[in-house]
Coordinates of C-alpha atoms in Angstrom, one line a residue:
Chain A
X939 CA 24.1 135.8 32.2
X940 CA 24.0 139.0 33.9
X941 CA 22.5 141.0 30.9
X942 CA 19.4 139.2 31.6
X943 CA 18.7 140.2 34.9
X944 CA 19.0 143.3 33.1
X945 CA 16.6 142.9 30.8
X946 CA 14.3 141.4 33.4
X947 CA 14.6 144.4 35.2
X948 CA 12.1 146.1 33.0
X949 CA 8.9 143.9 34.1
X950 CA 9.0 145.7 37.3
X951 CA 5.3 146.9 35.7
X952 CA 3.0 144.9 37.5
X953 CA 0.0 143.0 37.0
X954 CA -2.1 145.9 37.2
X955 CA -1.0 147.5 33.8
X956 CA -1.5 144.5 31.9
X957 CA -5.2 144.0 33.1
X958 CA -5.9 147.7 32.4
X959 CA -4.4 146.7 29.0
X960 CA -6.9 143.9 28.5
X961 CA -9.6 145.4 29.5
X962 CA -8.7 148.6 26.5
X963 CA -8.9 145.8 24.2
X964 CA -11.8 144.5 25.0
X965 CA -13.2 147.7 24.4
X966 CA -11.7 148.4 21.4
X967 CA -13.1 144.7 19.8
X968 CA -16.7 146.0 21.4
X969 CA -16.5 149.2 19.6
X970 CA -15.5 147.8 16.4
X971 CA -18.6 145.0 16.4
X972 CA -21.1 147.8 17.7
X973 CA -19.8 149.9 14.6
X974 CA -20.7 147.1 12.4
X975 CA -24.1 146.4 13.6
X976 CA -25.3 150.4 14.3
X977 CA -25.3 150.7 10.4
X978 CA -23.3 154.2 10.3
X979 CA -24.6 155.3 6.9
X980 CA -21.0 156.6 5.5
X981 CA -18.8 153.3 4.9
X982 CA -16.2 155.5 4.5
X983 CA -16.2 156.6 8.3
X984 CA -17.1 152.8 9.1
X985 CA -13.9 151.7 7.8
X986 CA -12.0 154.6 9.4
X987 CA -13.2 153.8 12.9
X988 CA -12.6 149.9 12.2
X989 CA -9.2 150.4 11.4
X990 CA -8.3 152.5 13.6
X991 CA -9.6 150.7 16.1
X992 CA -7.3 148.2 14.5
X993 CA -4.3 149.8 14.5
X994 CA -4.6 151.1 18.6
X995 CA -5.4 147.7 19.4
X996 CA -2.4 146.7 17.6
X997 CA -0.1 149.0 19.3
X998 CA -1.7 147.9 22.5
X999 CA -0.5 144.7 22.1
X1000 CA 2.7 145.3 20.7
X1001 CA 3.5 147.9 22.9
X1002 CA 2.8 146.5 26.6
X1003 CA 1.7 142.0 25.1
X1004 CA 4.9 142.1 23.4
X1005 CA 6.7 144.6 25.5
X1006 CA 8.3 146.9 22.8
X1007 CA 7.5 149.9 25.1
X1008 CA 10.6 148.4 27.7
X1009 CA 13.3 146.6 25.5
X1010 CA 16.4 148.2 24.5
X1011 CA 17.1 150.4 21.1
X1012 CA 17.8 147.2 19.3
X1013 CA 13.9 146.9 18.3
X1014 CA 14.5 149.6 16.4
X1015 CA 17.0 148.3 13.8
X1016 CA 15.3 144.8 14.0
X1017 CA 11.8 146.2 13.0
X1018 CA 12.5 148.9 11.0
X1019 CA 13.2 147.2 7.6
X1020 CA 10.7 144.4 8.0
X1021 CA 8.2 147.6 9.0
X1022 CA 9.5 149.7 5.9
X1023 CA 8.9 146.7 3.1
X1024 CA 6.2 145.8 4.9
X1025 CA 4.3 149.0 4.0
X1026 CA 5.9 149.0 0.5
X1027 CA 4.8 146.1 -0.8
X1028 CA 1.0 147.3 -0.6
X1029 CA 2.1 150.4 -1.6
X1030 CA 3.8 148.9 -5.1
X1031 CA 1.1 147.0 -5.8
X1032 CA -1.8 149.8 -5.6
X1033 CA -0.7 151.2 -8.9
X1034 CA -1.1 147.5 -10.3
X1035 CA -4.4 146.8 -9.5
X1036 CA -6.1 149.0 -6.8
X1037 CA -6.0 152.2 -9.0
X1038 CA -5.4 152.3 -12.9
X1039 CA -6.5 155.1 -15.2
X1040 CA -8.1 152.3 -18.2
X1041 CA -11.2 150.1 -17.7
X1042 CA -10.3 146.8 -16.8
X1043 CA -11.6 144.1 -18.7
X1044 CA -13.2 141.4 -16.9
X1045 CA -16.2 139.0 -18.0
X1046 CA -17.7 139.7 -14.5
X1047 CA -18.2 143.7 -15.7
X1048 CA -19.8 143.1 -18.1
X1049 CA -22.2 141.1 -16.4
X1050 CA -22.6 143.5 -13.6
X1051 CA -25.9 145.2 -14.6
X1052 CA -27.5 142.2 -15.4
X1053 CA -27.0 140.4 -12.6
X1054 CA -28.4 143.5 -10.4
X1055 CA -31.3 143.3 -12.4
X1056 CA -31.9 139.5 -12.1
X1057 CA -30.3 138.8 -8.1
X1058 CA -31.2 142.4 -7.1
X1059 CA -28.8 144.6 -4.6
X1060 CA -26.5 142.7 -2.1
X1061 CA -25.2 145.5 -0.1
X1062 CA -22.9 146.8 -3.0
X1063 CA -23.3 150.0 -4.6
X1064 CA -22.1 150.4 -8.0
X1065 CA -21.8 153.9 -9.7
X1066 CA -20.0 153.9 -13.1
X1067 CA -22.2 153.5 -15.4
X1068 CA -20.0 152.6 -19.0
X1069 CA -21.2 149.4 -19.9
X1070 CA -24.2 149.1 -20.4
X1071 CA -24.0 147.7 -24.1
X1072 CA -23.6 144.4 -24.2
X1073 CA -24.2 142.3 -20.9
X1074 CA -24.4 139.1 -22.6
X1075 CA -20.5 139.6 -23.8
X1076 CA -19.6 136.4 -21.5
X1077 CA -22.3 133.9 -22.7
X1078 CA -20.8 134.4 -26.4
X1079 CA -17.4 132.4 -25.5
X1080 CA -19.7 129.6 -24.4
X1081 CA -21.4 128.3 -27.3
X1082 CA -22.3 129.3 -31.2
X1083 CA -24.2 132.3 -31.7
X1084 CA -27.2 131.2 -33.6
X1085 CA -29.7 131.0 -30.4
X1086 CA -29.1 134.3 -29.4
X1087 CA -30.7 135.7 -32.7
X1088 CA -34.4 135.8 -30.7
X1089 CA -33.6 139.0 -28.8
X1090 CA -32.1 140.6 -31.6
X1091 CA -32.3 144.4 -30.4
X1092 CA -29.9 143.4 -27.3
X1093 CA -27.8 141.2 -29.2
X1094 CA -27.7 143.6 -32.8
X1095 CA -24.0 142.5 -32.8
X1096 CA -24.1 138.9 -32.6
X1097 CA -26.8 139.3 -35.4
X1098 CA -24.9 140.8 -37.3
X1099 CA -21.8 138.7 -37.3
X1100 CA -22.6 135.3 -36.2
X1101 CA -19.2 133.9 -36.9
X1102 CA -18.1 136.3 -34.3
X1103 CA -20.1 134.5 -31.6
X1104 CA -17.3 131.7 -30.4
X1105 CA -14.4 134.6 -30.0
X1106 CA -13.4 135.0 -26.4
X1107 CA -15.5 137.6 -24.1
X1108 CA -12.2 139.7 -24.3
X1109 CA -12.3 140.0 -27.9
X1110 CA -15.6 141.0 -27.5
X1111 CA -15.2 143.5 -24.7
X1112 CA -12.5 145.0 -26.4
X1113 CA -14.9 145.9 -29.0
X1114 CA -17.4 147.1 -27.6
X1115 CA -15.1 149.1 -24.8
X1116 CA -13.9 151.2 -28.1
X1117 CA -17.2 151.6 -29.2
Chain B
X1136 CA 38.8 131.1 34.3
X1137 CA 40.6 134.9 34.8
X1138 CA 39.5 135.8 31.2
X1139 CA 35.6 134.9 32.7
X1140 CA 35.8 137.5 35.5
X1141 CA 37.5 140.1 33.6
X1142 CA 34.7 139.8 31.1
X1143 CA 32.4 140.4 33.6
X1144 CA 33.9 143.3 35.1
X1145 CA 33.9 145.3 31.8
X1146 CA 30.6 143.8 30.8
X1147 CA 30.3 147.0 28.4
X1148 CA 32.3 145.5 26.1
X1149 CA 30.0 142.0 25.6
X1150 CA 29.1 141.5 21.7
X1151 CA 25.2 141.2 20.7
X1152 CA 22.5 142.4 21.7
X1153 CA 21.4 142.2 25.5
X1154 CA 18.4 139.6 25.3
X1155 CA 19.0 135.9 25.0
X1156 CA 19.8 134.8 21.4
X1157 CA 16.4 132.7 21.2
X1158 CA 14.3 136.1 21.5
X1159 CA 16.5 137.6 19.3
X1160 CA 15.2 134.6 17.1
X1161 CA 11.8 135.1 17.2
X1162 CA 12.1 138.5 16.8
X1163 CA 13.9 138.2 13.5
X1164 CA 11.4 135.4 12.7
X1165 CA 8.3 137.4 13.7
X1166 CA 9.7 140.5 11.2
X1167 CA 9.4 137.9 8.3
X1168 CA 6.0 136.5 9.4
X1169 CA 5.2 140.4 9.4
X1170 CA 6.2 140.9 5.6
X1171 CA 4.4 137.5 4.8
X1172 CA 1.0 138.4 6.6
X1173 CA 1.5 142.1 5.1
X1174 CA 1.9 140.7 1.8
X1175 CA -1.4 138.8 1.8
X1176 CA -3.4 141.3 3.5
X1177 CA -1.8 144.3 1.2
X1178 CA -3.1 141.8 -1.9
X1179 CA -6.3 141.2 -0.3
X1180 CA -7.0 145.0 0.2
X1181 CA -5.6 146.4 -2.9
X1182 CA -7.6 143.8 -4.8
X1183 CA -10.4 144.4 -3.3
X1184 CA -9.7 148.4 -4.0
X1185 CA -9.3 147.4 -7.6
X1186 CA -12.1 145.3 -8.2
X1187 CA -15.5 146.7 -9.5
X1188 CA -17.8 145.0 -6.8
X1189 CA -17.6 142.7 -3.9
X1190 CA -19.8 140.2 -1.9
X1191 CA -20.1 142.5 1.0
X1192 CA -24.0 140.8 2.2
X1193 CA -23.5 138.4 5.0
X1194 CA -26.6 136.1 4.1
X1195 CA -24.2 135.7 0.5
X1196 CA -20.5 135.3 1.9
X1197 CA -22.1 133.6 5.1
X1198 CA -19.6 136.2 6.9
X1199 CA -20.7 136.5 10.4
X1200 CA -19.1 139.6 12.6
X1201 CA -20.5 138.2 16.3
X1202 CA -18.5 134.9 15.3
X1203 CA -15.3 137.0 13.9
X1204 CA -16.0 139.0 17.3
X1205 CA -16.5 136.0 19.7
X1206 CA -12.8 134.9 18.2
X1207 CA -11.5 138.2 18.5
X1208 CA -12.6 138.1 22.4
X1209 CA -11.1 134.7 22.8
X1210 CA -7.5 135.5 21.5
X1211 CA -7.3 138.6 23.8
X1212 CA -8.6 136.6 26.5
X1213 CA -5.7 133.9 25.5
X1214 CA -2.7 136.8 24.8
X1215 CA -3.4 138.0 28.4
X1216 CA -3.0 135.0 29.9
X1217 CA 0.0 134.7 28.2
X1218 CA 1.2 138.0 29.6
X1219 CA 0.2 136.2 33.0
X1220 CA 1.8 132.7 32.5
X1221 CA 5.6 134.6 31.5
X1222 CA 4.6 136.5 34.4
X1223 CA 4.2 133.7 36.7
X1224 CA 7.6 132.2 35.2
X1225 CA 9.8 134.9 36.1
X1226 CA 8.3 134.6 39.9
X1227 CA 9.0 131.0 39.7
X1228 CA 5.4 130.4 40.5
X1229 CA 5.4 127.3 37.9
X1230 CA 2.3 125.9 38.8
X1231 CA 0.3 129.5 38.0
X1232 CA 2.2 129.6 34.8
X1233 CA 0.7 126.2 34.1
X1234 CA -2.8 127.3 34.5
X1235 CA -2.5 130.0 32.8
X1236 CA -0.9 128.2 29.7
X1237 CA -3.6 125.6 29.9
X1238 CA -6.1 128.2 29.9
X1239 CA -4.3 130.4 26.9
X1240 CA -4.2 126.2 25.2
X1241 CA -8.2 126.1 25.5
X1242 CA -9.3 129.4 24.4
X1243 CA -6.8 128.8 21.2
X1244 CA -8.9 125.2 21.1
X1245 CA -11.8 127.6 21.3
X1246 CA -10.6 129.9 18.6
X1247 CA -10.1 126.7 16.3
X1248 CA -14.2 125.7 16.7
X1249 CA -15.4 128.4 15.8
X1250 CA -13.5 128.8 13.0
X1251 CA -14.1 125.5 12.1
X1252 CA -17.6 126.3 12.5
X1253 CA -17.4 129.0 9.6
X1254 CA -15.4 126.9 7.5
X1255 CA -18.2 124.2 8.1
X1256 CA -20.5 126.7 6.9
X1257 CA -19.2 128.6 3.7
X1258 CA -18.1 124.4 2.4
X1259 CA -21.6 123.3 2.4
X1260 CA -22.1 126.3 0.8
X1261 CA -20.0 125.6 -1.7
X1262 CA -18.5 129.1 -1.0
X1263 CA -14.5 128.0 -2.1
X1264 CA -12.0 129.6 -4.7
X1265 CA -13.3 128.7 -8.1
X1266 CA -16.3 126.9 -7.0
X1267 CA -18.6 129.7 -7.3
X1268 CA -20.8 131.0 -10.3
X1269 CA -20.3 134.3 -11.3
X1270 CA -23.0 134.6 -13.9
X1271 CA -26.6 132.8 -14.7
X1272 CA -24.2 130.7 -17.2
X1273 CA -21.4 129.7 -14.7
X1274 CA -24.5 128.3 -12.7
X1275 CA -26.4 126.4 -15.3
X1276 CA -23.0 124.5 -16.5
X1277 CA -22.2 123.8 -12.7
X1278 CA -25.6 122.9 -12.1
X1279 CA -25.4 120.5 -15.3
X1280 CA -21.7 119.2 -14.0
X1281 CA -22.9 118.3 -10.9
X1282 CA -25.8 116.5 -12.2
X1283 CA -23.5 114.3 -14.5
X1284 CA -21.2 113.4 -11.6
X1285 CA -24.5 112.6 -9.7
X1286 CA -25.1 110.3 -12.8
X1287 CA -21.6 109.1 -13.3
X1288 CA -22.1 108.0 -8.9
X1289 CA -25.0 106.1 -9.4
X1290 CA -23.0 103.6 -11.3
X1291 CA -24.7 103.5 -14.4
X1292 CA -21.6 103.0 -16.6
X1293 CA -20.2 100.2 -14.4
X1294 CA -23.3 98.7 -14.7
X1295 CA -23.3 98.8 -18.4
X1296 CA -20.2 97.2 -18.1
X1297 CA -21.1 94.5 -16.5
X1298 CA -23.9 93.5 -18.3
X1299 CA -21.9 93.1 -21.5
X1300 CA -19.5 91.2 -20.0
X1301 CA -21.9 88.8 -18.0
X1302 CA -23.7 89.1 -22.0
X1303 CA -20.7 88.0 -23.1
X1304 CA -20.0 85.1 -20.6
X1305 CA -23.5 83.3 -20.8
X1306 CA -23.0 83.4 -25.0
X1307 CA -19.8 82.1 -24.3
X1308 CA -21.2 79.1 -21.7
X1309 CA -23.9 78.1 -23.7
X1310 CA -21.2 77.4 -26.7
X1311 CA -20.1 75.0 -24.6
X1312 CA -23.3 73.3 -22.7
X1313 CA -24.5 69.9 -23.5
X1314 CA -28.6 69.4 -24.6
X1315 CA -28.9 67.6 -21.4
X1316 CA -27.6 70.9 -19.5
X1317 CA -29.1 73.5 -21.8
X1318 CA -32.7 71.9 -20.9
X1319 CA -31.5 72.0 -17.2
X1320 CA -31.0 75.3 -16.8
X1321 CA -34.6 76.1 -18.9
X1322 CA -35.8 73.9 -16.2
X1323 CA -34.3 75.8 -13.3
X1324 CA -35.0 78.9 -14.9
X1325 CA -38.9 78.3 -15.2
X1326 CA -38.6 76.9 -11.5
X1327 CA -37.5 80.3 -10.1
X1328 CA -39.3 82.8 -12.7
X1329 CA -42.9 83.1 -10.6
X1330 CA -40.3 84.2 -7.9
X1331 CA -38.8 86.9 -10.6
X1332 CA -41.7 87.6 -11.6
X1333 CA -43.5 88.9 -8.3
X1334 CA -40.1 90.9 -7.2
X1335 CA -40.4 92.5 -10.5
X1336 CA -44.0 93.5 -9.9
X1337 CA -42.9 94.4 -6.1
X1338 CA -39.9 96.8 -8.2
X1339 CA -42.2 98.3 -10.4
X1340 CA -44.9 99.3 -7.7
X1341 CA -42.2 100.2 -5.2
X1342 CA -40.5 102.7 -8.1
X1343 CA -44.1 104.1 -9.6
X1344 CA -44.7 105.0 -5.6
X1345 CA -41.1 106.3 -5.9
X1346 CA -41.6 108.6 -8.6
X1347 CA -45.6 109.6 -7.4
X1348 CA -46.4 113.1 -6.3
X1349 CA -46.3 114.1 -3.4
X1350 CA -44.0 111.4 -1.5
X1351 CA -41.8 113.0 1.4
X1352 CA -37.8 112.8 0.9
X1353 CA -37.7 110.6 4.2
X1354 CA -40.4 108.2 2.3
X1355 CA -38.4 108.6 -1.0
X1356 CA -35.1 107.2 0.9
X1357 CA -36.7 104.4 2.6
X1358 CA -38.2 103.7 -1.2
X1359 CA -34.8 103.8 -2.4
X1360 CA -33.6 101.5 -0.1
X1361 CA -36.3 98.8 -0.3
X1362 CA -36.1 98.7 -4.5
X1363 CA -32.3 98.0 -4.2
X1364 CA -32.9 95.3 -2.0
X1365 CA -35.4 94.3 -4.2
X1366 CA -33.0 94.7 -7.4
X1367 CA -30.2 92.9 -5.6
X1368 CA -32.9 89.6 -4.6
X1369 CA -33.5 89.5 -8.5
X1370 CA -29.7 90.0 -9.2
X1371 CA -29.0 86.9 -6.8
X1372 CA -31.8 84.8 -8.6
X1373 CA -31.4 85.8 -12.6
X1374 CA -28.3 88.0 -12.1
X1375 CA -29.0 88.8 -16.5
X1376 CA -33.0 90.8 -15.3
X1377 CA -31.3 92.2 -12.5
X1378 CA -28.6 94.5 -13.8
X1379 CA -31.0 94.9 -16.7
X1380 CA -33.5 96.7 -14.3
X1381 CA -30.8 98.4 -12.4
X1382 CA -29.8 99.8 -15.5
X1383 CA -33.4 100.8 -16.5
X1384 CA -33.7 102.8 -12.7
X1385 CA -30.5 104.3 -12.6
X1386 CA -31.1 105.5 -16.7
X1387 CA -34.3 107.3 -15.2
X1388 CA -32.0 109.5 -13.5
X1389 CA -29.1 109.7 -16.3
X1390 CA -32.3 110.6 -19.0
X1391 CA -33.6 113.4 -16.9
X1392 CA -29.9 114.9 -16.9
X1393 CA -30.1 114.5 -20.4
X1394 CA -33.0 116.5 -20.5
X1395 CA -32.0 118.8 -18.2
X1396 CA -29.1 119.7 -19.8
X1397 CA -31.2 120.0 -23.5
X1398 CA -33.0 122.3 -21.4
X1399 CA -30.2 124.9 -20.1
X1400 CA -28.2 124.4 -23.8
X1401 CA -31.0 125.7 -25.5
X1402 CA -30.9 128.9 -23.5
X1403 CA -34.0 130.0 -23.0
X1404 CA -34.4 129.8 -19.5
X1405 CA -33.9 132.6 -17.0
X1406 CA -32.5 132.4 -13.2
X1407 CA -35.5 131.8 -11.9
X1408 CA -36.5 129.0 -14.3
X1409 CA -33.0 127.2 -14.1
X1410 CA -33.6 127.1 -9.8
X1411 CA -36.7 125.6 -10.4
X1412 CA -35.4 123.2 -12.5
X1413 CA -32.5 122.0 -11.0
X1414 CA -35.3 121.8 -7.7
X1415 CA -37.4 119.8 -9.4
X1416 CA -34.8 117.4 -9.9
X1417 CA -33.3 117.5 -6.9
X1418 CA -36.6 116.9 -5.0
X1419 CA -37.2 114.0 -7.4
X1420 CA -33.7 112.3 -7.3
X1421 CA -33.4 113.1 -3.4
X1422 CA -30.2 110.6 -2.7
X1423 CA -28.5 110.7 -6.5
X1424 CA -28.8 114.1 -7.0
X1425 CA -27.5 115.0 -3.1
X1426 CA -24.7 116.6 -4.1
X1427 CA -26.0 119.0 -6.3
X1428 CA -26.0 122.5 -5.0
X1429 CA -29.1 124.9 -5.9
X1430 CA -27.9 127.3 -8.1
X1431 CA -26.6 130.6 -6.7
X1432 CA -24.4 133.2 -8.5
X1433 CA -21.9 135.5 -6.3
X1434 CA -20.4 138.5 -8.2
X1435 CA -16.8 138.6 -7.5
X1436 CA -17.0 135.5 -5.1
X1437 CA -13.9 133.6 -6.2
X1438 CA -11.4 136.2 -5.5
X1439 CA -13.4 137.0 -2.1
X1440 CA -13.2 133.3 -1.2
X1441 CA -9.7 133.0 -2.4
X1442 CA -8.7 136.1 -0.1
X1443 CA -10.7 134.7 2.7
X1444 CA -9.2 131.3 2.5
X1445 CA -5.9 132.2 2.3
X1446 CA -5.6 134.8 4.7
X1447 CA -7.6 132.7 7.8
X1448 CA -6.0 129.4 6.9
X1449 CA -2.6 130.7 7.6
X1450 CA -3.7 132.5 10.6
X1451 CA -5.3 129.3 11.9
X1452 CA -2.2 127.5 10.7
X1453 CA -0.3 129.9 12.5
X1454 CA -3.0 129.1 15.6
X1455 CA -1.8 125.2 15.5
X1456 CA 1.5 126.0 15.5
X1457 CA 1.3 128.0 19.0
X1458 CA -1.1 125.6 20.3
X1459 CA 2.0 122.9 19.9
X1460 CA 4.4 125.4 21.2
X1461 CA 2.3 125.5 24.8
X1462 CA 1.6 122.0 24.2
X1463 CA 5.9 120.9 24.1
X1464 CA 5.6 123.3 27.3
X1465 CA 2.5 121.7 29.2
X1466 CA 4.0 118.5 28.6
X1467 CA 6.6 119.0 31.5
X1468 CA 3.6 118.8 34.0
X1469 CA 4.6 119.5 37.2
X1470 CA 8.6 119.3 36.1
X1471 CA 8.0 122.9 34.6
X1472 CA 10.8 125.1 35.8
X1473 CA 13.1 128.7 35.0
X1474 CA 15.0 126.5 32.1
X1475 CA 11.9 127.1 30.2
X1476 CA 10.6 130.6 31.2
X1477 CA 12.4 131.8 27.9
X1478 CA 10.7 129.0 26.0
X1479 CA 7.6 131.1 27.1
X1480 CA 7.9 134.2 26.8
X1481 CA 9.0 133.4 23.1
X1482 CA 6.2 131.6 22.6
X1483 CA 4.4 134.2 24.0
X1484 CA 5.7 136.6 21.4
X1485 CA 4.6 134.8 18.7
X1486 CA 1.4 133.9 20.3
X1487 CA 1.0 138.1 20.7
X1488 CA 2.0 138.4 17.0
X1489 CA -0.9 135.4 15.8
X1490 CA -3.4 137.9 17.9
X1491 CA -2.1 141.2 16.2
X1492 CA -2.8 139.7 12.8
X1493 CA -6.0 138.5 14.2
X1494 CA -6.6 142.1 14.9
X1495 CA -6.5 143.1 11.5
X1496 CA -8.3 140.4 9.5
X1497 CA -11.3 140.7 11.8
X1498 CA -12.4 144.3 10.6
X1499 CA -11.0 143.9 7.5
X1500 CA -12.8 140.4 6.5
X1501 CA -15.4 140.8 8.9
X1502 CA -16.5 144.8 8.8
X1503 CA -14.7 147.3 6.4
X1504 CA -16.9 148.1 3.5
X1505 CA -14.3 150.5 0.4
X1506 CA -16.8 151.6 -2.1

C-alpha cells in the first residue's frame, strides 16, 4: 500500500487553506443573492456576474473540496472526455431549439399578446412583434366556430370559414404565419 | 513471498493508477453524474434560450432566491465539514470525524426542509408539469374539471346508485309481503314519520342557513357537518327519504357545475369574470369544491415546472443518497476507524460533486434572467 502514503502526502495543506476556501464561498453565494435583489437594470450583466460567480465557486470546490489542484496527472485523462461531451451536448442541442432561423409554432405564441394585455407584465419583456393577427388561434381547436362570430373584426377568418373552426391551432397558425 | 519485496523495490513498475481503486470509482462514477446533470441543465438552458417567454416573476413561479440562498449556505457549510471530517480521518482523530459527519448529516437534513418547504409551496399551488393553464381557455376547462371531480367526490353517482337498488329491493319485498305485514310496516311507518318529519324541517332550515348570505366558511363547515348528521338520522329511520334528500343536497352542488360549465362553454366571459365565478362557487361550496384551485394562467409554466422539477428532484435525490452514505458511516459509532477513512473521503467526493451542481442550479433556477 505504499502508493497511498504517497498520495496522502499531498494533504500536507492544512486547515487553514480550506477555511480560507469556505469563507471565498461564502462570499461568492453573498454576492450572487445581493446581485439578485440590487435590481442591476441590464439582465444581461446579471447573468454574467451569476454565472461567473458560478463557475469560480465551482472551481473552488473542485480544485481545493475535491482536491484536483494535488492528485496526480491521471485527473486529466479521467475528466477530460466526460468534460468534452459534457459541453457538447448543450452545444448540439442549441441549433435544435435555443436558436433557429423560422418562427416556431406554438399555441402559447400566439396567445402571447393577449395574455399581456389581460394578466399584465410579469417581469418578461417581449420584443418581436409578428403576431399580432390572430390571438385567439388556440381557442379554435377547442370547440365549433359559431360563437366566435360576435367579434367579427378580430375573428374575420373564422367568419369567413366556419368549417375551418375545429382544425388544430397549428393548421391555423400555419396560415396565418404565411400570411 | 520474494516476488512481494521485489515488487516493492521497483515500485515504478506497479500497474494502475496511484489512488485506491474505490476513488478511482467514484471518480469514473462522478464523470457520468457530470454528463447526466450537464445533460439536464444544457436542456433546461437551451430551452429556456429557445422559448419566446418565461415565468421569471417570483410572486408567479413562487421562486424564492433567500430560500435557494439559505440552501446554497447550508451545503457549503456541510462540504466544509466534509473537508474537516476526511481531515480528521487521516489524523486518526475518529471521534472529530464523527462530529463533523454528524454535522455535514444535519445541514444536508437542513437542505432537504427547505426544499421541502418550496416543494410544499409550488404543490398547493398547483405549480407542476402539465398542471398549469397557459391560456384563459386552459383555465376555464381546468376550472370546470376540477369542479366535476369535486362533484364526482361528493358521491352523488353512488348515491344514485343506491337508491335504485334499495328502489329496487323494497318493490321486490313488497311482492312477497303478506296483508298482515304490509299493514305493519304502514303502521310503523306512520309511528316514526312525526320523527321524519321534524329532521326534515331541522334539514331544510339547517341548508337554507347553509346557503344564506353572508355565513362565514368556519359556520358553513360546522353547517355541513350538522345536515349530514341530520341526513344520516333520517337514513337510519326511512333509509328510502334519506338518500332521496342526500341526493337533492349533493345535486345543489352537481347543478351549479352544470351551470357553471353552460357558463364558460358559451364563451362570453373574460378572465376576470371566470375568477369571479369559479369564487363564487368556491365560497359557496366551501368543503366540496376544496380542491378547486382559483384560476391562474402561467405563460410557458409547464416547461418551467418541468425543468424545475426535474433538475432539483435529482439533486435532492442525489442529497438522500449522500445522506445514507454518512449515515452507513455514522452507524459505526464509536467503532469508527482508518478501514473507513477511504469510505469518506469518497463519500466526500460525491458529497463535493452534489454541492457543485448545487452551485449551478441556484443562479440559474433561482437568478439568471436571458432575454
Amino acid at each position: 500500500m505504499a502508493y497511498r502514503d504517497t498520495a496522502h502526502d499531498d494533504h500536507s495543506h492544512g486547515n487553514v487553506a480550506y477555511i480560507v476556501i469556505f469563507f471565498a464561498l461564502m462570499i461568492f453565494t453573498a454576492i450572487s443573492i445581493v446581485a439578485d435583489v440590487v435590481h442591476i437594470p441590464s439582465a444581461a450583466l446579471k447573468t454574467v456576474i451569476v454565472m461567473s460567480v458560478a463557475v469560480a465557486k465551482a472551481t473552488c470546490v473542485l480544485l481545493f473540496f475535491m482536491h484536483i489542484k494535488f492528485e496526480g496527472n491521471w485527473k486529466y485523462i479521467l475528466l477530460a472526455p466526460t468534460t468534452i461531451l459534457a459541453i457538447g451536448l448543450p452545444i448540439a442541442l442549441m441549433p435544435d431549439v435555443a436558436t433557429s432561423y423560422y418562427i416556431r409554432d406554438v399555441p402559447q405564441k400566439y396567445d402571447y399578446d393577449e395574455f399581456m394585455a389581460v394578466h399584465g407584465d410579469h417581469g418578461e419583456e417581449h420584443s418581436e412583434g409578428d403576431h399580432q393577427e390572430d390571438g385567439h388561434a388556440a381557442e379554435h381547436s377547442h370547440d365549433d366556430a359559431d360563437h366566435h362570430e360576435g367579434d367579427a373584426d378580430k375573428h374575420h377568418k373564422d367568419s369567413q370559414n366556419p368549417e375551418q373552426g375545429d382544425e388544430t391551432s397549428g393548421a391555423d397558425a400555419t396560415e396565418s404565419s404565411v400570411k | 513471498m520474494s516476488d512481494s519485496s521485489s515488487h516493492s523495490a521497483g515500485s515504478n513498475l506497479k500497474m494502475g493508477l496511484p489512488i485506491p481503486n474505490s476513488k478511482l470509482g467514484m471518480w469514473l462514477f462522478l464523470g457520468t453524474e457530470i454528463m447526466f446533470f450537464t445533460a439536464f441543465i444544457g436542456s433546461y438552458i437551451v430551452l429556456r434560450m429557445g422559448s419566446q417567454g418565461w415565468p421569471s416573476d417570483p410572486h408567479v413561479t413562487h421562486i424564492n432566491v433567500f430560500a435557494g440562498g439559505f440552501n446554497t449556505f447550508v451545503l457549503i457549510v456541510s462540504s466544509y465539514f466534509v473537508v474537516l471530517a476526511h481531515e480528521a480521518m487521516l489524523h486518526k482523530n475518529f471521534d472529530k470525524a464523527r462530529k463533523f459527519l454528524w454535522m455535514t448529516t444535519m445541514a444536508g437534513v437542513v437542505f432537504m426542509g427547505v426544499k421541502s418547504f418550496e416543494y410544499y409551496g409550488k404543490i398547493t399551488h398547483n405549480i407542476l408539469p402539465g398542471q398549469i393553464a397557459e391560456n384563459d381557455w386552459q383555465a376555464a376547462e381546468q376550472a370546470m374539471s376540477e369542479f366535476d371531480d369535486a362533484v364526482e367526490e361528493t358521491g352523488l353517482q353512488d348515491k344514485k346508485i343506491q337508491l335504485s337498488e334499495l328502489q329496487l329491493q323494497i318493490a321486490k319485498a313488497s311482492d312477497d309481503k303478506s296483508e298482515a305485514e304490509i299493514k305493519a310496516d304502514a303502521e310503523k311507518k306512520e309511528q316514526i314519520q312525526p320523527e321524519i318529519d321534524k329532521l326534515v324541517k331541522k334539514d331544510t332550515e339547517l341548508n337554507d342557513e347553509f346557503y344564506s348570505e353572508g355565513v362565514t366558511k368556519e359556520v358553513k363547515a360546522d353547517l355541513r357537518s350538522r345536515i349530514i348528521s341530520v341526513e344520516d338520522e333520517i337514513y337510519d329511520l326511512d333509509p328510502l327519504q334519506g338518500l332521496n334528500l342526500q341526493i337533492k343536497n349533493r345535486e345543489l352542488f352537481a347543478n351549479h357545475v352544470k351551470n357553471f360549465k353552460t357558463y364558460v362553454k358559451a364563451e362570453e366571459w373574460d378572465f376576470a369574470g371566470l375568477t369571479q365565478e369559479v369564487n363564487t362557487l368556491k365560497e359557496s361550496y366551501p368543503e366540496q369544491a376544496s380542491h378547486v384551485h382559483e384560476p391562474h394562467v402561467i405563460l410557458y409554466g409547464n416547461i418551467f415546472a418541468s425543468t424545475y422539477f426535474l433538475m432539483t428532484g435529482f439533486h435532492a435525490i442525489h442529497v438522500i443518497v449522500g445522506l445514507i452514505l454518512f449515515g452507513m458511516v455514522l452507524k459505526q459509532g464509536s467503532n469508527l476507524d482508518e478501514t473507513w477513512t477511504d469510505w469518506v473521503e469518497n463519500s466526500g467526493l460525491y458529497w463535493h460533486f452534489v454541492d457543485l451542481v448545487w452551485i449551478f442550479l441556484f443562479p440559474l433556477l433561482y437568478i439568471v434572467d436571458f432575454t
